[in-house]
Amino acid sequence: MNSTLSGPIANTAGVPQGRQTKKLTVELGYIIEKCELNDFIIEFSFASHDCIDDICNVVNWAFRGKPSSTNQLEIYCGWICEEHLVSGKRILPHQLKKYIDRMEQNKHNPDEVIIVVKLINKDLADKKQIVGSIQISLYDSTLQPLEEKENGIAVEFGLVAVDPDYQSKGIGTLMYGVAVNISKEYFNAKRVYLLVVSSKTNQINWKIRQGFTHTGRYVSFPVDSEHIPKVDTELLKLAVLTKILA
């Protein structure tokens, strides 16, 4: 895999425990990294306002199912789909806009970023298709038990989604790797958290195989007028998983 790292990033000193990290300045739409995957180029960039509709589509397809190209009434789902558990969109454009607005407002000292994944056909380099997203946010230390705080700064990954048409092709693994690098180098994170619907045992087991630990803690699923449970809310509680970033 060939990759290049670029961006408006500068070295900085004086970080905790003498660790040298890099200062992250968020320029919306800026390309962070590129790599090759089979016949495609995968591009990772900061989300921008002109990506909002496409990001929402990918996230909602991944979590709620994607209409068939031949029959709009037929929905097919990827392995993280929650369509059978809860109604409503996973994210709406106005919600995503708030995240991106905050990225822009706090560009010199961001507490969260959204990375978008674009697929580029080598024969059609001017055409880019958004196929994935991941959000990195500083984790609220008040939610951590003492033994987890001892590791230092922690982040949480959210909006982790890959277009169902492109799942199981290695894109999610590449996206996760880029998110880990950003977390370690620019947030100085030593630990990452994930929230997974507790009844999605296939996802939990997969993350455990990736090195995550089930903390045994749970948080309630955010039920509101946009998200109506289709099952007992006990099946919707979110398991807290964590992993130390080596």
C-alpha positions as a printed Julia matrix, in Angstrom:
246×3 Matrix{Float64}:
   0.0    0.0     0.0
   1.4    3.36   -1.04
   0.38   6.33    1.05
   1.27   9.97    1.47
   0.5   12.21    4.41
  -0.08  15.89    3.89
  -1.89  18.74    5.57
  -1.64  22.02    7.48
   0.16  20.38   10.41
   3.05  21.65   12.49
   5.23  20.0    15.15
   4.77  21.19   18.7
   6.51  20.45   22.0
   5.52  20.58   25.65
   2.88  17.87   25.52
   2.17  15.64   28.54
   4.94  13.3    29.68
   7.34  14.83   27.17
   5.7   13.1    24.22
   6.09  15.06   21.0
   2.94  15.31   18.93
   1.85  17.42   16.0
  -0.5   20.35   16.05
  -3.66  19.76   14.05
  -5.22  22.63   12.14
  -8.46  21.64   10.45
  -9.0   22.93    6.93
 -12.35  21.64    5.75
 -11.95  19.36    2.75
  -8.18  19.1     3.13
  -6.69  15.79    1.99
  -5.0   14.01    4.91
  -3.79  10.87    3.21
  -4.09   8.8     0.04
  -3.43   5.12   -0.56
  -3.96   2.54   -3.26
  -6.4   -0.33   -2.92
  -6.62  -2.69   -5.89
  -7.71  -0.6    -8.9
  -8.72   2.38   -6.79
  -7.2    5.27   -4.91
  -8.62   5.81   -1.43
  -8.53   9.42   -0.26
  -9.0   10.51    3.36
  -9.92  14.14    3.98
 -11.58  16.36    6.56
 -15.32  16.64    6.01
 -16.65  19.83    4.44
 -20.06  21.38    4.02
 -20.38  20.25    0.41
 -20.05  16.62    1.59
 -22.97  16.74    4.03
 -25.6   15.01    1.9
 -23.23  12.28    0.72
 -21.93  11.58    4.24
 -25.49  11.4     5.58
 -26.39   8.95    2.81
 -23.45   6.66    3.59
 -24.05   6.71    7.35
 -27.78   6.1     6.97
 -27.24   3.34    4.4
 -24.79   1.62    6.71
 -27.0    1.85    9.81
 -30.5    1.76    8.3
 -30.11  -0.1     5.0
 -29.62   0.95    1.38
 -32.32   0.88   -1.31
 -31.66  -1.58   -4.11
 -30.59   0.01   -7.4
 -33.28  -2.05   -9.16
 -36.09  -1.72   -6.62
 -36.29   1.29   -4.31
 -38.69  -0.59   -2.03
 -36.13  -3.33   -1.47
 -33.6   -2.55    1.26
 -30.35  -4.39    1.75
 -28.19  -3.99    4.8
 -24.57  -4.21    5.76
 -23.43  -5.98    8.89
 -23.8   -2.96   11.22
 -27.39  -2.27   10.16
 -29.85  -1.33   12.93
 -32.95  -0.99   10.74
 -34.67  -3.86   12.54
 -33.99  -2.26   15.94
 -34.9    1.41   15.6
 -36.71   3.69   13.17
 -35.53   7.04   11.88
 -32.34   8.24   10.23
 -29.02   7.65   11.97
 -28.04  11.25   11.22
 -29.72  14.22    9.57
 -28.04  16.97    7.5
 -28.61  19.69   10.11
 -26.97  17.51   12.78
 -23.93  16.82   10.63
 -23.7   20.52    9.74
 -23.35  21.36   13.44
 -20.38  19.0    13.74
 -18.69  20.5    10.68
 -19.44  24.05   11.85
 -17.66  23.24   15.14
 -14.7   21.81   13.26
 -14.42  25.07   11.35
 -14.9   27.29   14.42
 -12.31  25.36   16.46
  -9.96  24.71   13.56
  -6.81  25.57   15.54
  -7.74  23.52   18.59
 -10.35  20.95   17.55
 -11.97  18.63   20.07
 -13.51  16.58   17.28
 -13.0   15.94   13.58
 -14.86  14.0    10.92
 -12.85  12.16    8.31
 -14.47  11.29    5.01
 -13.33   8.45    2.75
 -13.46   8.94   -1.02
 -13.03   6.27   -3.67
 -11.28   7.28   -6.89
 -11.13   5.1    -9.99
  -7.6    5.34  -11.41
  -9.08   5.69  -14.9
 -11.45   8.46  -13.78
  -9.28  10.45  -11.39
 -11.56  13.51  -11.45
 -14.53  11.52  -10.15
 -14.62  10.91   -6.4
 -17.25   8.88   -4.57
 -17.77   9.17   -0.82
 -17.86   5.66    0.63
 -17.07   6.07    4.33
 -16.8    8.29    7.38
 -15.48   8.29   10.93
 -15.71  10.88   13.71
 -12.97  11.32   16.31
 -13.98  13.17   19.5
 -12.19  13.82   22.76
 -13.73  11.5    25.36
 -15.33  12.94   28.49
 -12.92  11.93   31.27
 -15.71  12.16   33.87
 -17.13   8.97   32.33
 -13.92   7.04   32.94
 -13.11   4.97   36.03
  -9.8    5.87   37.67
  -7.85   2.97   36.2
  -8.76   4.06   32.65
  -7.93   7.71   33.32
  -4.37   6.73   34.21
  -3.6    6.13   30.54
  -4.1    9.8    29.72
  -6.14  11.45   26.98
  -8.86   9.33   25.37
 -10.94   9.7    22.22
 -14.19   8.17   21.02
 -14.88   6.94   17.49
 -18.37   7.58   16.13
 -20.23   7.77   12.8
 -18.12   4.8    11.74
 -19.68   3.82    8.43
 -18.84   2.31    5.05
 -21.27   2.22    2.12
 -22.78  -1.31    2.11
 -21.7   -1.7    -1.53
 -18.06  -1.36   -0.42
 -17.99  -3.26    2.86
 -15.64  -6.23    3.33
 -13.17  -4.75    0.83
 -10.61  -3.4     3.3
 -11.84   0.2     3.32
 -12.99   0.06    6.94
  -9.62  -1.29    8.06
  -7.79   1.52    6.26
 -10.18   4.09    7.72
  -9.65   2.76   11.22
  -5.87   2.95   10.77
  -6.01   6.59    9.68
  -8.29   7.43   12.63
  -5.86   5.78   15.06
  -2.94   7.74   13.6
  -4.83  11.03   13.89
  -5.86  10.16   17.46
  -2.31   9.38   18.57
  -0.36  12.01   16.68
  -2.66  15.03   16.87
  -4.89  14.42   19.89
  -2.13  12.71   21.91
  -4.68  10.0    22.72
  -3.63   6.89   24.61
  -7.02   5.18   24.61
 -10.05   4.92   22.31
 -13.7    4.16   23.09
 -16.51   2.78   20.95
 -20.24   2.46   21.66
 -21.91  -0.58   20.1
 -25.54  -1.7    20.41
 -25.33  -4.52   22.94
 -27.5   -6.92   20.94
 -25.12  -6.6    17.95
 -22.88  -9.34   19.29
 -21.24  -9.88   15.9
 -19.87  -6.32   16.02
 -18.77  -6.63   19.64
 -16.97  -9.91   18.98
 -15.28  -8.43   15.91
 -14.02  -5.45   17.91
 -12.75  -7.75   20.66
 -10.78  -9.64   18.02
  -9.32  -6.27   17.01
  -8.03  -5.77   20.54
 -10.91  -3.93   22.19
 -12.1   -4.82   25.69
 -15.72  -4.85   26.83
 -15.76  -2.57   29.89
 -19.0   -4.08   31.21
 -20.51  -0.59   31.19
 -23.54   0.48   29.18
 -25.24   3.73   28.25
 -28.84   4.21   27.15
 -29.66   4.47   23.47
 -30.72   8.07   22.68
 -34.45   7.52   22.14
 -36.33  10.61   20.93
 -38.94  11.67   18.39
 -36.46  10.88   15.58
 -35.49   7.44   16.9
 -38.36   5.16   17.9
 -37.39   1.71   19.2
 -38.79  -1.32   17.38
 -37.64  -3.66   20.16
 -37.26  -3.64   23.94
 -34.92  -0.78   24.87
 -32.8   -3.29   26.78
 -31.69  -4.61   23.39
 -30.7   -1.09   22.35
 -28.42  -0.19   25.25
 -24.92   0.7    24.1
 -21.96  -1.36   25.26
 -18.82   0.65   26.05
 -15.73  -0.88   24.45
 -12.19   0.43   24.87
  -8.68  -0.17   23.62
  -5.28   1.19   24.61
  -3.48   2.81   21.68
   0.05   1.43   21.64
